[in-house]
Amino acid sequence: MPTTRVIIDTDPGIDDALALILAFASPEVSVEAITTVAGNVSVSQATRNVCLLLDVVDSHPRPPVAKGAARPLTRPLRTAQRYHGEDGLGELFRFKTEAGESRYPDPRQHLAPQPAPALIIEQISAAPGEIVLICIGPLTNLATAIQTAPAEMAKVKEIVIMGGAIQAPGNVTPVAEFNMHTDPEAAGLVFASGLPITLVPLDVTQRVLLTAELIDALVRHVGGRVTQFVHDATERLFRIEQDRTGRAATPLHDPLAIGAVIDPSLVTRRPFYVQVETGAGPAQGMTIADRRQMLEKEKQPPNLQVCMEVDAGRFVAIFLERICRPLT
Ligand code: RIB
Ligand code: CA
């Protein structure tokens, strides 16, 4: 089985952390670099959270971590800390060891010298046709990299983006998904780039659910530092979801973007021409796919492959099996 070399651009964020754990537990992918972007939390908090997660998974070798955009291209940043917690990881500072110390001490932060877009450009141009860039936060870093070095970015093997909502309702407004809504200008620039892009929208991510009962069972029967982290990072979120929806369950949005690279057969892709609404009105961040049944020559050619179906049960089973694997 060939190993896919990936860069992960992320705004952790609880589901981002679960996605990173899945990536490090999966032999099908090699995490070559991690870049951070403002989104769920500030970029400084996102960068700290990546370093904390790397301490938890204790990955060797440790991939370079580059800090990215502190705000969207043109708009102010609006975080999602109400959902992900003040620290972006379910308020891990609440958890103590038996000795009364923090279960998750401040991480070692050894960052790459260059900013995120520069690291993305460098790694892609150094390995033409080999790197898959997986974006699981707002697309600010990716848009900046494309604007800075379009010819170099054209050497990317594929870009996989968690974001958008095609037929599904939005999750931050009735029509917009958070990553697109946070930086619609960046998303519009990326979608118009002509690069090979696979979109993993809410239409499929909302079908892959993680539940509190699954996590509780894992902690009881498997144990270990990673499953304990998953429990601690999701515990507050499950309470919020229980109050909000009556069910202690949360979608594995970002992990499914990793899943689409680990095993492309998990999702069914369909080519669409997709635009992003950049106006400031109620449709801000809406992703509009041309799904009309008409002759191809009568409409814009597709610019994205959009995942519209998912083998949800098989993906959740893969996710649970992987997070229980002993750390290498
Ligand atoms: O809409 C879900 C996306 O927004 C995920 O990437 C989540 O982490 C948030 O960033
Ligand atoms: Ca995210």
Coordinates of C-alpha atoms in Angstrom, one line a residue, residues 75-325:
R75 CA -12.8 40.1 7.3
P76 CA -12.5 40.1 11.1
L77 CA -12.0 36.7 12.7
R78 CA -15.0 35.2 14.5
T79 CA -13.9 32.1 16.4
A80 CA -16.0 29.1 17.5
Q81 CA -14.8 28.9 21.1
R82 CA -18.4 28.7 22.3
Y83 CA -18.5 25.2 20.7
H84 CA -14.8 24.1 21.0
G85 CA -14.2 25.7 24.4
E86 CA -12.0 28.6 25.5
D87 CA -8.8 26.6 24.6
G88 CA -10.3 25.1 21.5
L89 CA -9.9 21.6 22.8
G90 CA -12.8 21.2 25.2
E91 CA -11.2 23.1 28.1
L92 CA -8.5 20.6 28.9
F93 CA -7.2 22.8 31.7
R94 CA -10.0 21.3 33.8
F95 CA -8.3 17.9 33.9
K96 CA -5.7 17.1 36.6
T97 CA -3.4 14.2 37.5
E98 CA -3.7 12.3 40.8
A99 CA -0.9 14.6 42.0
G100 CA -3.1 17.6 41.2
E101 CA -1.0 18.8 38.2
S102 CA -2.5 19.6 34.8
R103 CA -3.0 16.4 32.8
Y104 CA -2.1 18.5 29.7
P105 CA 0.9 20.7 30.6
D106 CA 1.9 23.6 28.3
P107 CA 3.5 22.0 25.2
R108 CA 6.9 22.5 23.8
Q109 CA 6.5 24.9 20.8
H110 CA 9.3 24.4 18.3
L111 CA 8.0 26.2 15.2
A112 CA 9.3 26.3 11.7
P113 CA 11.0 29.6 10.9
Q114 CA 8.8 30.3 7.9
P115 CA 5.1 31.2 7.9
A116 CA 2.5 28.6 6.9
P117 CA 2.1 29.6 3.2
A118 CA 5.9 29.6 2.7
L119 CA 6.2 26.1 4.2
I120 CA 3.3 24.8 2.0
I121 CA 4.9 26.3 -1.1
E122 CA 8.4 25.0 -0.3
Q123 CA 7.2 21.4 0.4
I124 CA 4.9 21.1 -2.6
S125 CA 7.5 22.5 -5.0
A126 CA 10.2 20.3 -3.6
A127 CA 8.1 17.2 -4.3
P128 CA 6.2 17.8 -7.5
G129 CA 3.1 15.6 -7.8
E130 CA 3.6 13.9 -4.4
I131 CA 2.0 16.1 -1.8
V132 CA -1.7 16.1 -0.8
L133 CA -2.6 19.2 1.1
I134 CA -5.5 18.6 3.5
C135 CA -7.2 21.8 4.6
I136 CA -9.5 21.4 7.7
G137 CA -9.9 25.1 8.6
P138 CA -10.6 28.4 6.8
L139 CA -8.7 28.6 3.5
T140 CA -6.7 31.7 4.3
N141 CA -3.2 30.1 4.2
L142 CA -4.0 28.2 1.0
A143 CA -5.3 31.3 -0.8
T144 CA -2.2 33.2 0.2
A145 CA 0.0 30.4 -1.1
I146 CA -1.8 30.3 -4.4
Q147 CA -1.6 34.1 -4.7
T148 CA 2.1 34.1 -3.8
A149 CA 3.3 31.2 -6.0
P150 CA 0.7 29.9 -8.4
A151 CA 3.2 27.9 -10.6
E152 CA 4.7 26.2 -7.5
M153 CA 1.3 25.4 -6.0
A154 CA 0.3 23.8 -9.4
K155 CA 2.7 21.0 -8.5
V156 CA 0.4 19.8 -5.7
K157 CA -0.9 16.2 -6.2
E158 CA -4.4 17.0 -4.7
I159 CA -6.0 19.4 -2.3
V160 CA -8.7 17.9 0.0
I161 CA -10.8 20.5 1.8
M162 CA -13.3 20.0 4.6
G163 CA -15.9 22.7 4.0
G164 CA -19.1 23.8 2.4
A165 CA -22.7 22.5 2.2
I166 CA -24.2 21.5 -1.1
Q167 CA -27.6 20.2 -0.4
A168 CA -27.3 20.1 3.4
P169 CA -28.1 23.2 5.5
G170 CA -25.2 25.2 6.9
N171 CA -23.9 24.9 10.5
V172 CA -23.0 28.5 11.2
T173 CA -25.9 30.1 9.2
P174 CA -28.9 28.4 7.5
V175 CA -26.8 28.1 4.3
A176 CA -23.1 28.4 5.2
E177 CA -20.5 26.0 6.7
F178 CA -18.0 27.5 9.2
N179 CA -14.7 27.2 7.2
M180 CA -16.3 28.8 4.1
H181 CA -18.2 31.4 6.2
T182 CA -15.1 32.5 8.1
D183 CA -13.1 33.4 5.0
P184 CA -15.3 33.3 1.8
E185 CA -12.9 35.4 -0.2
A186 CA -10.1 32.9 0.4
A187 CA -12.5 30.0 -0.6
G188 CA -13.6 31.8 -3.7
L189 CA -9.9 32.4 -4.8
V190 CA -9.1 28.7 -4.1
F191 CA -12.2 27.4 -6.0
A192 CA -11.2 29.5 -9.0
S193 CA -7.6 28.4 -9.0
G194 CA -7.9 25.4 -11.3
L195 CA -6.0 23.2 -8.9
P196 CA -7.2 19.5 -8.3
I197 CA -9.5 20.0 -5.4
T198 CA -11.7 17.5 -3.5
L199 CA -14.4 19.0 -1.3
V200 CA -15.7 17.1 1.8
P201 CA -18.9 19.1 2.7
L202 CA -21.4 18.8 5.5
D203 CA -23.5 16.6 3.2
V204 CA -21.2 13.7 4.1
T205 CA -19.5 14.9 7.3
Q206 CA -22.8 15.1 9.2
R207 CA -23.4 11.5 8.5
V208 CA -20.3 10.3 10.4
L209 CA -21.1 10.7 14.0
L210 CA -19.0 10.0 17.1
T211 CA -21.0 9.4 20.3
A212 CA -20.2 9.7 24.0
E213 CA -21.1 6.0 24.5
L214 CA -18.5 4.9 21.9
I215 CA -15.8 7.0 23.6
D216 CA -16.7 5.9 27.1
A217 CA -16.5 2.3 26.0
L218 CA -13.1 2.9 24.4
V219 CA -11.7 4.5 27.5
R220 CA -13.1 1.6 29.7
H221 CA -11.9 -1.2 27.5
V222 CA -8.8 0.2 25.7
G223 CA -7.4 3.0 27.9
G224 CA -4.2 4.8 26.9
R225 CA -3.1 8.4 26.6
V226 CA -4.8 9.0 23.2
T227 CA -8.2 7.6 24.1
Q228 CA -8.0 9.5 27.4
F229 CA -7.3 12.7 25.4
V230 CA -10.2 12.0 23.0
H231 CA -12.5 11.5 26.0
D232 CA -11.3 14.7 27.8
A233 CA -11.4 16.8 24.6
T234 CA -15.0 15.7 23.7
E235 CA -16.6 15.5 27.1
R236 CA -17.8 19.1 27.2
L237 CA -18.8 19.0 23.6
F238 CA -21.0 15.9 24.2
R239 CA -22.8 17.8 27.0
I240 CA -23.4 20.8 24.7
E241 CA -24.8 18.5 22.0
Q242 CA -26.9 16.6 24.5
D243 CA -28.5 19.9 25.6
R244 CA -28.8 21.2 22.0
T245 CA -30.0 18.1 20.1
G246 CA -30.9 15.6 22.8
R247 CA -28.1 13.3 21.7
A248 CA -24.5 13.2 22.9
A249 CA -23.0 12.9 19.4
T250 CA -20.8 15.1 17.2
P251 CA -19.9 14.9 13.5
L252 CA -16.4 13.8 12.5
H253 CA -16.1 16.7 10.1
D254 CA -12.3 17.0 9.8
P255 CA -11.5 13.3 10.4
L256 CA -13.5 12.4 7.3
A257 CA -11.2 14.7 5.2
I258 CA -8.3 12.5 6.4
G259 CA -10.4 9.4 5.7
A260 CA -11.0 10.5 2.1
V261 CA -7.2 10.3 1.7
I262 CA -6.6 7.1 3.7
D263 CA -9.2 5.2 1.7
P264 CA -10.7 7.2 -1.3
S265 CA -13.4 4.4 -1.6
L266 CA -15.0 5.7 1.6
V267 CA -16.6 8.6 -0.4
T268 CA -18.2 9.0 -3.7
R269 CA -17.0 12.1 -5.6
R270 CA -19.0 14.0 -8.2
P271 CA -17.7 16.9 -10.4
F272 CA -19.5 20.2 -9.9
Y273 CA -18.9 23.9 -10.7
V274 CA -19.0 25.4 -7.2
Q275 CA -18.9 29.1 -6.3
V276 CA -18.8 30.8 -2.9
E277 CA -21.0 33.8 -1.9
T278 CA -18.7 36.6 -0.7
G279 CA -21.4 39.2 -0.1
A280 CA -22.0 40.4 3.5
G281 CA -25.7 39.4 3.5
P282 CA -27.4 36.3 4.9
A283 CA -25.9 34.1 2.1
Q284 CA -22.3 34.9 3.1
G285 CA -20.1 31.8 2.7
M286 CA -22.8 29.8 0.9
T287 CA -21.3 27.2 -1.5
I288 CA -23.4 27.1 -4.6
A289 CA -23.0 24.0 -6.9
D290 CA -24.4 23.9 -10.4
R291 CA -26.3 20.6 -10.2
R292 CA -28.6 21.4 -13.2
Q293 CA -29.2 18.5 -15.5
M294 CA -28.1 20.1 -18.8
L295 CA -25.6 19.7 -21.6
E296 CA -22.1 20.2 -20.2
K297 CA -21.3 22.7 -22.9
E298 CA -24.1 25.0 -21.7
K299 CA -22.7 25.5 -18.2
Q300 CA -19.4 26.3 -16.5
P301 CA -17.0 23.2 -16.4
P302 CA -16.6 21.6 -13.0
N303 CA -13.9 23.1 -10.8
L304 CA -14.2 20.7 -7.8
Q305 CA -14.8 17.0 -7.1
V306 CA -17.4 17.0 -4.4
C307 CA -18.0 14.1 -2.0
M308 CA -21.7 13.5 -2.0
E309 CA -21.9 10.0 -0.5
V310 CA -20.0 8.3 2.3
D311 CA -19.8 4.8 3.7
A312 CA -20.4 6.2 7.2
G313 CA -20.4 2.9 9.2
R314 CA -17.1 1.8 7.6
F315 CA -15.4 5.2 8.2
V316 CA -16.5 5.4 11.9
A317 CA -15.2 1.8 12.4
I318 CA -11.9 2.7 10.9
F319 CA -11.7 5.9 13.0
L320 CA -12.4 4.0 16.3
E321 CA -10.0 1.2 15.4
R322 CA -7.2 3.6 14.5
I323 CA -7.4 5.8 17.6
C324 CA -7.1 2.7 19.7
R325 CA -3.8 1.6 18.0

